[in-house]
Amino acid sequence: MRNIPYATDGAHTADTLLAVGRGDCLAKSAYLLREFTRLGHQARRVRWLYHLGDQPAEVQLLPSREDVHTACEIRLDGAWVLVDPTHDPELAAAGLTVADWDGLTDTAPAYPPCGEVWRPGGGPEPVPNGGAAPSICAARAYQRAFNQWLEQVRIGA
């Protein structure tokens, strides 16, 4: 799952991830959660607020760098363990965290949480910027530039 390219303009659901061939944290974690469950493991979705990095420069167009990240946890030996398959290995060249799961302990999160990690039953899910949406033009410009930047990183990796 980790090796499927990360892209925010790719799949957003588990059902379309393999057909599209790239996806965001929602798609990758949902697919992993579904597969863990299919194999008989307890698994759950987790979410948290984080801050976008400095690249690409278009991040400056956004009124805030706050966003929401999604990963999953699997229950192993009575404990919940974080498994975050977000970034593919080539993205390590840009300093993005690429998880290396040993099958027993937490992976490093793709993006460090800013505050509490939301888990099912833990109240309302996190919402970036207090629910205020950035302008559509700024969001599209950032997303387009971010995905182009990811591709440039992969080419140079």
JSON list of C-alpha atoms in Angstrom, two decimals:
[
{"chain": "A", "resi": 1, "resn": "MET", "atom": "CA", "xyz": [0.00, 0.00, 0.00]},
{"chain": "A", "resi": 2, "resn": "ARG", "atom": "CA", "xyz": [2.82, 2.40, 0.88]},
{"chain": "A", "resi": 3, "resn": "ASN", "atom": "CA", "xyz": [4.31, 1.92, -2.60]},
{"chain": "A", "resi": 4, "resn": "ILE", "atom": "CA", "xyz": [1.21, 3.20, -4.40]},
{"chain": "A", "resi": 5, "resn": "PRO", "atom": "CA", "xyz": [2.01, 6.82, -5.29]},
{"chain": "A", "resi": 6, "resn": "TYR", "atom": "CA", "xyz": [0.58, 9.49, -3.00]},
{"chain": "A", "resi": 7, "resn": "ALA", "atom": "CA", "xyz": [-1.33, 12.23, -4.83]},
{"chain": "A", "resi": 8, "resn": "THR", "atom": "CA", "xyz": [-4.15, 14.51, -3.76]},
{"chain": "A", "resi": 9, "resn": "ASP", "atom": "CA", "xyz": [-5.53, 14.48, -7.32]},
{"chain": "A", "resi": 10, "resn": "GLY", "atom": "CA", "xyz": [-5.71, 10.67, -7.38]},
{"chain": "A", "resi": 11, "resn": "ALA", "atom": "CA", "xyz": [-8.26, 8.33, -5.83]},
{"chain": "A", "resi": 12, "resn": "HIS", "atom": "CA", "xyz": [-10.11, 9.45, -2.72]},
{"chain": "A", "resi": 13, "resn": "THR", "atom": "CA", "xyz": [-11.74, 6.08, -1.95]},
{"chain": "A", "resi": 14, "resn": "ALA", "atom": "CA", "xyz": [-10.59, 2.52, -1.38]},
{"chain": "A", "resi": 15, "resn": "ASP", "atom": "CA", "xyz": [-12.82, 1.34, -4.25]},
{"chain": "A", "resi": 16, "resn": "THR", "atom": "CA", "xyz": [-11.01, 3.43, -6.88]},
{"chain": "A", "resi": 17, "resn": "LEU", "atom": "CA", "xyz": [-7.43, 3.38, -5.55]},
{"chain": "A", "resi": 18, "resn": "LEU", "atom": "CA", "xyz": [-6.05, 0.44, -7.50]},
{"chain": "A", "resi": 19, "resn": "ALA", "atom": "CA", "xyz": [-7.78, 1.45, -10.75]},
{"chain": "A", "resi": 20, "resn": "VAL", "atom": "CA", "xyz": [-6.47, 5.02, -10.56]},
{"chain": "A", "resi": 21, "resn": "GLY", "atom": "CA", "xyz": [-3.00, 3.90, -9.45]},
{"chain": "A", "resi": 22, "resn": "ARG", "atom": "CA", "xyz": [-2.41, 6.76, -7.01]},
{"chain": "A", "resi": 23, "resn": "GLY", "atom": "CA", "xyz": [-4.35, 8.26, -4.13]},
{"chain": "A", "resi": 24, "resn": "ASP", "atom": "CA", "xyz": [-4.54, 10.49, -1.12]},
{"chain": "A", "resi": 25, "resn": "CYS", "atom": "CA", "xyz": [-4.41, 9.55, 2.56]},
{"chain": "A", "resi": 26, "resn": "LEU", "atom": "CA", "xyz": [-8.18, 8.91, 2.59]},
{"chain": "A", "resi": 27, "resn": "ALA", "atom": "CA", "xyz": [-7.99, 6.29, -0.16]},
{"chain": "A", "resi": 28, "resn": "LYS", "atom": "CA", "xyz": [-4.80, 4.62, 1.03]},
{"chain": "A", "resi": 29, "resn": "SER", "atom": "CA", "xyz": [-5.88, 4.32, 4.66]},
{"chain": "A", "resi": 30, "resn": "ALA", "atom": "CA", "xyz": [-9.42, 3.19, 3.71]},
{"chain": "A", "resi": 31, "resn": "TYR", "atom": "CA", "xyz": [-8.00, 0.45, 1.48]},
{"chain": "A", "resi": 32, "resn": "LEU", "atom": "CA", "xyz": [-5.60, -0.70, 4.20]},
{"chain": "A", "resi": 33, "resn": "LEU", "atom": "CA", "xyz": [-8.38, -0.65, 6.80]},
{"chain": "A", "resi": 34, "resn": "ARG", "atom": "CA", "xyz": [-10.62, -2.73, 4.52]},
{"chain": "A", "resi": 35, "resn": "GLU", "atom": "CA", "xyz": [-7.85, -5.28, 3.93]},
{"chain": "A", "resi": 36, "resn": "PHE", "atom": "CA", "xyz": [-6.97, -5.57, 7.63]},
{"chain": "A", "resi": 37, "resn": "THR", "atom": "CA", "xyz": [-10.67, -6.16, 8.37]},
{"chain": "A", "resi": 38, "resn": "ARG", "atom": "CA", "xyz": [-10.97, -8.70, 5.55]},
{"chain": "A", "resi": 39, "resn": "LEU", "atom": "CA", "xyz": [-8.05, -10.60, 7.10]},
{"chain": "A", "resi": 40, "resn": "GLY", "atom": "CA", "xyz": [-9.89, -10.72, 10.46]},
{"chain": "A", "resi": 41, "resn": "HIS", "atom": "CA", "xyz": [-8.10, -7.91, 12.30]},
{"chain": "A", "resi": 42, "resn": "GLN", "atom": "CA", "xyz": [-9.77, -5.11, 14.22]},
{"chain": "A", "resi": 43, "resn": "ALA", "atom": "CA", "xyz": [-8.91, -1.85, 12.50]},
{"chain": "A", "resi": 44, "resn": "ARG", "atom": "CA", "xyz": [-10.13, 1.73, 12.68]},
{"chain": "A", "resi": 45, "resn": "ARG", "atom": "CA", "xyz": [-9.69, 5.06, 10.94]},
{"chain": "A", "resi": 46, "resn": "VAL", "atom": "CA", "xyz": [-7.91, 7.83, 12.83]},
{"chain": "A", "resi": 47, "resn": "ARG", "atom": "CA", "xyz": [-7.62, 11.53, 11.93]},
{"chain": "A", "resi": 48, "resn": "TRP", "atom": "CA", "xyz": [-5.79, 14.60, 13.14]},
{"chain": "A", "resi": 49, "resn": "LEU", "atom": "CA", "xyz": [-5.02, 18.18, 12.27]},
{"chain": "A", "resi": 50, "resn": "TYR", "atom": "CA", "xyz": [-1.57, 18.98, 10.90]},
{"chain": "A", "resi": 51, "resn": "HIS", "atom": "CA", "xyz": [0.20, 21.86, 9.17]},
{"chain": "A", "resi": 52, "resn": "LEU", "atom": "CA", "xyz": [1.12, 21.79, 5.48]},
{"chain": "A", "resi": 53, "resn": "GLY", "atom": "CA", "xyz": [4.83, 22.07, 4.71]},
{"chain": "A", "resi": 54, "resn": "ASP", "atom": "CA", "xyz": [6.67, 24.83, 2.87]},
{"chain": "A", "resi": 55, "resn": "GLN", "atom": "CA", "xyz": [6.53, 23.21, -0.58]},
{"chain": "A", "resi": 56, "resn": "PRO", "atom": "CA", "xyz": [5.32, 24.09, -3.11]},
{"chain": "A", "resi": 57, "resn": "ALA", "atom": "CA", "xyz": [5.42, 27.88, -2.98]},
{"chain": "A", "resi": 58, "resn": "GLU", "atom": "CA", "xyz": [1.67, 28.02, -3.73]},
{"chain": "A", "resi": 59, "resn": "VAL", "atom": "CA", "xyz": [1.05, 27.01, -0.11]},
{"chain": "A", "resi": 60, "resn": "GLN", "atom": "CA", "xyz": [1.43, 30.75, 0.54]},
{"chain": "A", "resi": 61, "resn": "LEU", "atom": "CA", "xyz": [-1.85, 31.33, -1.36]},
{"chain": "A", "resi": 62, "resn": "LEU", "atom": "CA", "xyz": [-3.83, 29.48, 1.30]},
{"chain": "A", "resi": 63, "resn": "PRO", "atom": "CA", "xyz": [-5.25, 31.48, 4.21]},
{"chain": "A", "resi": 64, "resn": "SER", "atom": "CA", "xyz": [-4.04, 28.73, 6.58]},
{"chain": "A", "resi": 65, "resn": "ARG", "atom": "CA", "xyz": [-1.75, 25.71, 6.40]},
{"chain": "A", "resi": 66, "resn": "GLU", "atom": "CA", "xyz": [-4.01, 23.63, 8.64]},
{"chain": "A", "resi": 67, "resn": "ASP", "atom": "CA", "xyz": [-5.38, 20.41, 7.14]},
{"chain": "A", "resi": 68, "resn": "VAL", "atom": "CA", "xyz": [-6.69, 17.00, 8.27]},
{"chain": "A", "resi": 69, "resn": "HIS", "atom": "CA", "xyz": [-4.76, 13.75, 7.85]},
{"chain": "A", "resi": 70, "resn": "THR", "atom": "CA", "xyz": [-6.24, 10.23, 7.85]},
{"chain": "A", "resi": 71, "resn": "ALA", "atom": "CA", "xyz": [-4.48, 6.97, 8.72]},
{"chain": "A", "resi": 72, "resn": "CYS", "atom": "CA", "xyz": [-5.51, 3.72, 10.41]},
{"chain": "A", "resi": 73, "resn": "GLU", "atom": "CA", "xyz": [-4.83, 1.74, 13.52]},
{"chain": "A", "resi": 74, "resn": "ILE", "atom": "CA", "xyz": [-4.86, -2.04, 13.84]},
{"chain": "A", "resi": 75, "resn": "ARG", "atom": "CA", "xyz": [-5.36, -3.93, 17.10]},
{"chain": "A", "resi": 76, "resn": "LEU", "atom": "CA", "xyz": [-2.39, -6.20, 17.84]},
{"chain": "A", "resi": 77, "resn": "ASP", "atom": "CA", "xyz": [-1.91, -8.09, 21.08]},
{"chain": "A", "resi": 78, "resn": "GLY", "atom": "CA", "xyz": [-4.49, -5.91, 22.84]},
{"chain": "A", "resi": 79, "resn": "ALA", "atom": "CA", "xyz": [-3.00, -2.56, 21.76]},
{"chain": "A", "resi": 80, "resn": "TRP", "atom": "CA", "xyz": [-3.86, -0.16, 18.94]},
{"chain": "A", "resi": 81, "resn": "VAL", "atom": "CA", "xyz": [-0.95, 0.35, 16.53]},
{"chain": "A", "resi": 82, "resn": "LEU", "atom": "CA", "xyz": [-0.72, 3.21, 13.99]},
{"chain": "A", "resi": 83, "resn": "VAL", "atom": "CA", "xyz": [-0.18, 2.20, 10.38]},
{"chain": "A", "resi": 84, "resn": "ASP", "atom": "CA", "xyz": [0.21, 5.19, 8.05]},
{"chain": "A", "resi": 85, "resn": "PRO", "atom": "CA", "xyz": [0.81, 4.20, 4.39]},
{"chain": "A", "resi": 86, "resn": "THR", "atom": "CA", "xyz": [0.52, 7.73, 2.97]},
{"chain": "A", "resi": 87, "resn": "HIS", "atom": "CA", "xyz": [3.86, 8.54, 1.34]},
{"chain": "A", "resi": 88, "resn": "ASP", "atom": "CA", "xyz": [5.52, 6.33, -1.23]},
{"chain": "A", "resi": 89, "resn": "PRO", "atom": "CA", "xyz": [9.28, 5.72, -0.81]},
{"chain": "A", "resi": 90, "resn": "GLU", "atom": "CA", "xyz": [10.40, 8.15, -3.54]},
{"chain": "A", "resi": 91, "resn": "LEU", "atom": "CA", "xyz": [8.99, 11.05, -1.52]},
{"chain": "A", "resi": 92, "resn": "ALA", "atom": "CA", "xyz": [11.61, 10.56, 1.20]},
{"chain": "A", "resi": 93, "resn": "ALA", "atom": "CA", "xyz": [13.97, 12.51, -1.09]},
{"chain": "A", "resi": 94, "resn": "ALA", "atom": "CA", "xyz": [11.88, 15.62, -0.33]},
{"chain": "A", "resi": 95, "resn": "GLY", "atom": "CA", "xyz": [11.98, 15.03, 3.41]},
{"chain": "A", "resi": 96, "resn": "LEU", "atom": "CA", "xyz": [8.47, 13.59, 3.64]},
{"chain": "A", "resi": 97, "resn": "THR", "atom": "CA", "xyz": [8.03, 10.83, 6.21]},
{"chain": "A", "resi": 98, "resn": "VAL", "atom": "CA", "xyz": [7.79, 7.39, 4.62]},
{"chain": "A", "resi": 99, "resn": "ALA", "atom": "CA", "xyz": [6.52, 4.74, 7.02]},
{"chain": "A", "resi": 100, "resn": "ASP", "atom": "CA", "xyz": [8.42, 1.50, 7.44]},
{"chain": "A", "resi": 101, "resn": "TRP", "atom": "CA", "xyz": [6.11, -0.86, 9.33]},
{"chain": "A", "resi": 102, "resn": "ASP", "atom": "CA", "xyz": [7.59, -3.82, 11.18]},
{"chain": "A", "resi": 103, "resn": "GLY", "atom": "CA", "xyz": [4.16, -5.39, 11.70]},
{"chain": "A", "resi": 104, "resn": "LEU", "atom": "CA", "xyz": [4.33, -4.88, 15.46]},
{"chain": "A", "resi": 105, "resn": "THR", "atom": "CA", "xyz": [4.80, -1.22, 16.42]},
{"chain": "A", "resi": 106, "resn": "ASP", "atom": "CA", "xyz": [3.52, 2.19, 15.32]},
{"chain": "A", "resi": 107, "resn": "THR", "atom": "CA", "xyz": [4.76, 3.65, 12.07]},
{"chain": "A", "resi": 108, "resn": "ALA", "atom": "CA", "xyz": [5.85, 7.25, 12.06]},
{"chain": "A", "resi": 109, "resn": "PRO", "atom": "CA", "xyz": [2.88, 9.42, 11.05]},
{"chain": "A", "resi": 110, "resn": "ALA", "atom": "CA", "xyz": [3.15, 10.98, 7.59]},
{"chain": "A", "resi": 111, "resn": "TYR", "atom": "CA", "xyz": [2.37, 14.33, 9.20]},
{"chain": "A", "resi": 112, "resn": "PRO", "atom": "CA", "xyz": [2.87, 15.06, 12.91]},
{"chain": "A", "resi": 113, "resn": "PRO", "atom": "CA", "xyz": [-0.43, 15.72, 14.71]},
{"chain": "A", "resi": 114, "resn": "CYS", "atom": "CA", "xyz": [-1.22, 19.22, 15.94]},
{"chain": "A", "resi": 115, "resn": "GLY", "atom": "CA", "xyz": [-3.30, 18.32, 18.94]},
{"chain": "A", "resi": 116, "resn": "GLU", "atom": "CA", "xyz": [-5.30, 15.22, 19.74]},
{"chain": "A", "resi": 117, "resn": "VAL", "atom": "CA", "xyz": [-5.76, 12.24, 17.43]},
{"chain": "A", "resi": 118, "resn": "TRP", "atom": "CA", "xyz": [-9.44, 11.60, 16.68]},
{"chain": "A", "resi": 119, "resn": "ARG", "atom": "CA", "xyz": [-10.69, 8.03, 17.03]},
{"chain": "A", "resi": 120, "resn": "PRO", "atom": "CA", "xyz": [-14.20, 6.64, 16.47]},
{"chain": "A", "resi": 121, "resn": "GLY", "atom": "CA", "xyz": [-16.45, 7.51, 19.40]},
{"chain": "A", "resi": 122, "resn": "GLY", "atom": "CA", "xyz": [-14.16, 10.36, 20.42]},
{"chain": "A", "resi": 123, "resn": "GLY", "atom": "CA", "xyz": [-16.46, 13.26, 19.57]},
{"chain": "A", "resi": 124, "resn": "PRO", "atom": "CA", "xyz": [-16.60, 15.30, 16.39]},
{"chain": "A", "resi": 125, "resn": "GLU", "atom": "CA", "xyz": [-13.96, 14.68, 13.74]},
{"chain": "A", "resi": 126, "resn": "PRO", "atom": "CA", "xyz": [-11.31, 17.38, 13.28]},
{"chain": "A", "resi": 127, "resn": "VAL", "atom": "CA", "xyz": [-12.09, 20.20, 10.88]},
{"chain": "A", "resi": 128, "resn": "PRO", "atom": "CA", "xyz": [-9.32, 22.46, 9.56]},
{"chain": "A", "resi": 129, "resn": "ASN", "atom": "CA", "xyz": [-9.49, 26.22, 9.99]},
{"chain": "A", "resi": 130, "resn": "GLY", "atom": "CA", "xyz": [-12.56, 26.00, 12.20]},
{"chain": "A", "resi": 131, "resn": "GLY", "atom": "CA", "xyz": [-14.58, 24.92, 9.16]},
{"chain": "A", "resi": 132, "resn": "ALA", "atom": "CA", "xyz": [-13.74, 27.99, 7.04]},
{"chain": "A", "resi": 133, "resn": "ALA", "atom": "CA", "xyz": [-12.89, 26.86, 3.51]},
{"chain": "A", "resi": 134, "resn": "PRO", "atom": "CA", "xyz": [-10.09, 28.48, 1.51]},
{"chain": "A", "resi": 135, "resn": "SER", "atom": "CA", "xyz": [-11.00, 30.10, -1.79]},
{"chain": "A", "resi": 136, "resn": "ILE", "atom": "CA", "xyz": [-11.60, 27.54, -4.52]},
{"chain": "A", "resi": 137, "resn": "CYS", "atom": "CA", "xyz": [-9.02, 29.22, -6.76]},
{"chain": "A", "resi": 138, "resn": "ALA", "atom": "CA", "xyz": [-6.32, 29.14, -4.07]},
{"chain": "A", "resi": 139, "resn": "ALA", "atom": "CA", "xyz": [-7.11, 25.54, -3.14]},
{"chain": "A", "resi": 140, "resn": "ARG", "atom": "CA", "xyz": [-7.01, 24.39, -6.78]},
{"chain": "A", "resi": 141, "resn": "ALA", "atom": "CA", "xyz": [-3.78, 26.26, -7.48]},
{"chain": "A", "resi": 142, "resn": "TYR", "atom": "CA", "xyz": [-2.16, 24.72, -4.40]},
{"chain": "A", "resi": 143, "resn": "GLN", "atom": "CA", "xyz": [-3.39, 21.20, -5.18]},
{"chain": "A", "resi": 144, "resn": "ARG", "atom": "CA", "xyz": [-2.21, 21.40, -8.81]},
{"chain": "A", "resi": 145, "resn": "ALA", "atom": "CA", "xyz": [1.21, 22.73, -7.76]},
{"chain": "A", "resi": 146, "resn": "PHE", "atom": "CA", "xyz": [1.52, 20.20, -4.91]},
{"chain": "A", "resi": 147, "resn": "ASN", "atom": "CA", "xyz": [0.90, 17.22, -7.21]},
{"chain": "A", "resi": 148, "resn": "GLN", "atom": "CA", "xyz": [3.32, 18.61, -9.80]},
{"chain": "A", "resi": 149, "resn": "TRP", "atom": "CA", "xyz": [5.91, 19.01, -7.04]},
{"chain": "A", "resi": 150, "resn": "LEU", "atom": "CA", "xyz": [5.36, 15.39, -5.93]},
{"chain": "A", "resi": 151, "resn": "GLU", "atom": "CA", "xyz": [6.00, 14.22, -9.49]},
{"chain": "A", "resi": 152, "resn": "GLN", "atom": "CA", "xyz": [9.16, 16.33, -9.74]},
{"chain": "A", "resi": 153, "resn": "VAL", "atom": "CA", "xyz": [10.41, 14.77, -6.51]},
{"chain": "A", "resi": 154, "resn": "ARG", "atom": "CA", "xyz": [9.78, 11.27, -7.89]},
{"chain": "A", "resi": 155, "resn": "ILE", "atom": "CA", "xyz": [11.60, 12.07, -11.14]},
{"chain": "A", "resi": 156, "resn": "GLY", "atom": "CA", "xyz": [14.61, 13.36, -9.19]},
{"chain": "A", "resi": 157, "resn": "ALA", "atom": "CA", "xyz": [14.58, 10.50, -6.65]}
]
